[in-house]
């Protein structure tokens, strides 16, 4: 009986994987650690913001981020699968539950994503 209980507890521990999610503050801190010039660009009006409808289902929020005077879009999703799906659609990058758009073709931003943030292409 003891062996069965040990196997049951061990099995439940292995099957419970915690999904990593980053908040906007986590992503900003990570980016600022990599490059102190990183800032979130606030839209001048609500109409100037990035709507989630531009991206796929599961989008929670979208932000314009500036690094070394270059802008890109950071989009928060409910989970990593949704971020990967969106990154595939726009040929962007992802990191956990975040997708990054307007990176491809800009060498400085591509280096920042892959080397500094460790973001991936799907």
Coordinates of C-alpha atoms in Angstrom, one line a residue:
X1 CA 0.0 0.0 0.0
X2 CA 2.9 2.4 0.8
X3 CA 4.5 1.8 -2.6
X4 CA 1.2 2.4 -4.4
X5 CA 0.7 5.7 -2.4
X6 CA 4.3 6.8 -3.2
X7 CA 3.8 6.1 -6.9
X8 CA 0.5 8.0 -6.9
X9 CA 2.0 11.0 -5.2
X10 CA 5.1 11.0 -7.5
X11 CA 2.9 10.6 -10.6
X12 CA 0.8 13.5 -9.6
X13 CA 3.8 15.7 -9.1
X14 CA 5.2 14.9 -12.5
X15 CA 1.9 15.5 -14.3
X16 CA 1.4 18.9 -12.7
X17 CA 3.6 21.2 -14.8
X18 CA 3.3 24.9 -14.0
X19 CA 2.8 27.0 -17.1
X20 CA 5.1 30.1 -17.0
X21 CA 3.3 33.4 -17.6
X22 CA 4.9 36.8 -17.7
X23 CA 3.1 40.0 -16.8
X24 CA 3.7 43.3 -18.6
X25 CA 5.9 44.3 -15.7
X26 CA 8.0 41.1 -16.0
X27 CA 8.6 41.6 -19.7
X28 CA 9.5 45.2 -19.3
X29 CA 11.9 44.4 -16.5
X30 CA 13.5 41.7 -18.5
X31 CA 13.8 44.0 -21.5
X32 CA 15.2 46.8 -19.4
X33 CA 17.8 44.5 -17.9
X34 CA 18.9 43.7 -21.5
X35 CA 18.8 47.3 -22.7
X36 CA 18.2 50.3 -20.4
X37 CA 16.7 52.3 -23.3
X38 CA 13.6 50.1 -23.4
X39 CA 10.3 52.0 -22.8
X40 CA 6.6 51.4 -23.4
X41 CA 5.2 54.0 -25.8
X42 CA 1.9 55.3 -24.6
X43 CA -0.6 56.1 -27.4
X44 CA -1.6 59.8 -27.8
X45 CA -5.2 58.8 -27.9
X46 CA -7.2 55.6 -27.4
X47 CA -7.6 55.4 -31.1
X48 CA -3.8 55.2 -31.5
X49 CA -3.5 52.1 -29.4
X50 CA -3.0 48.6 -30.8
X51 CA -6.3 46.7 -30.8
X52 CA -6.3 43.0 -29.8
X53 CA -8.5 42.4 -32.8
X54 CA -5.4 42.8 -35.0
X55 CA -4.2 39.5 -33.4
X56 CA -5.7 36.1 -32.8
X57 CA -7.9 34.8 -30.1
X58 CA -6.6 35.0 -26.5
X59 CA -5.0 38.4 -26.8
X60 CA -5.1 40.3 -23.5
X61 CA -3.3 43.5 -24.4
X62 CA -0.9 44.9 -27.0
X63 CA 1.8 47.5 -26.4
X64 CA 4.2 49.5 -28.5
X65 CA 7.7 49.1 -27.1
X66 CA 10.8 51.1 -28.0
X67 CA 14.3 49.8 -27.9
X68 CA 17.3 51.8 -29.3
X69 CA 14.8 54.2 -31.0
X70 CA 13.1 51.2 -32.8
X71 CA 9.5 50.3 -32.2
X72 CA 7.9 46.9 -32.0
X73 CA 4.7 45.5 -30.7
X74 CA 4.4 43.2 -27.6
X75 CA 1.2 41.3 -27.3
X76 CA 0.2 39.4 -24.2
X77 CA -1.9 36.2 -24.5
X78 CA -3.6 33.9 -22.1
X79 CA -1.1 31.1 -22.7
X80 CA 2.0 30.1 -24.7
X81 CA 0.1 28.1 -27.3
X82 CA -1.9 31.2 -28.3
X83 CA 1.3 33.3 -28.4
X84 CA 3.0 30.7 -30.7
X85 CA 0.0 30.6 -33.0
X86 CA 0.0 34.4 -33.3
X87 CA 3.7 34.5 -33.9
X88 CA 3.3 32.0 -36.7
X89 CA 0.6 34.2 -38.3
X90 CA 2.7 37.4 -38.3
X91 CA 6.2 35.7 -38.6
X92 CA 7.1 37.2 -35.2
X93 CA 8.8 35.9 -32.1
X94 CA 7.4 34.6 -28.8
X95 CA 8.4 34.2 -25.2
X96 CA 6.1 32.3 -22.9
X97 CA 2.7 33.9 -23.2
X98 CA 4.0 37.0 -25.2
X99 CA 4.3 37.5 -28.9
X100 CA 6.5 40.2 -30.5
X101 CA 5.6 41.7 -33.9
X102 CA 7.4 44.1 -36.3
X103 CA 10.7 42.5 -35.5
X104 CA 11.5 40.4 -38.6
X105 CA 13.8 42.2 -41.1
X106 CA 15.2 44.6 -38.4
X107 CA 18.6 43.2 -37.4
X108 CA 18.9 45.2 -34.2
X109 CA 15.5 44.0 -33.0
X110 CA 16.1 40.4 -34.1
X111 CA 19.4 40.3 -32.1
X112 CA 17.6 41.9 -29.1
X113 CA 14.9 39.3 -29.2
X114 CA 17.1 36.2 -29.7
X115 CA 20.2 37.1 -27.7
X116 CA 18.8 39.4 -24.9
X117 CA 15.3 38.1 -24.3
X118 CA 15.8 34.6 -25.6
X119 CA 12.6 34.8 -27.6
X120 CA 12.0 32.2 -30.3
X121 CA 10.6 32.0 -33.7
X122 CA 7.8 29.3 -33.9

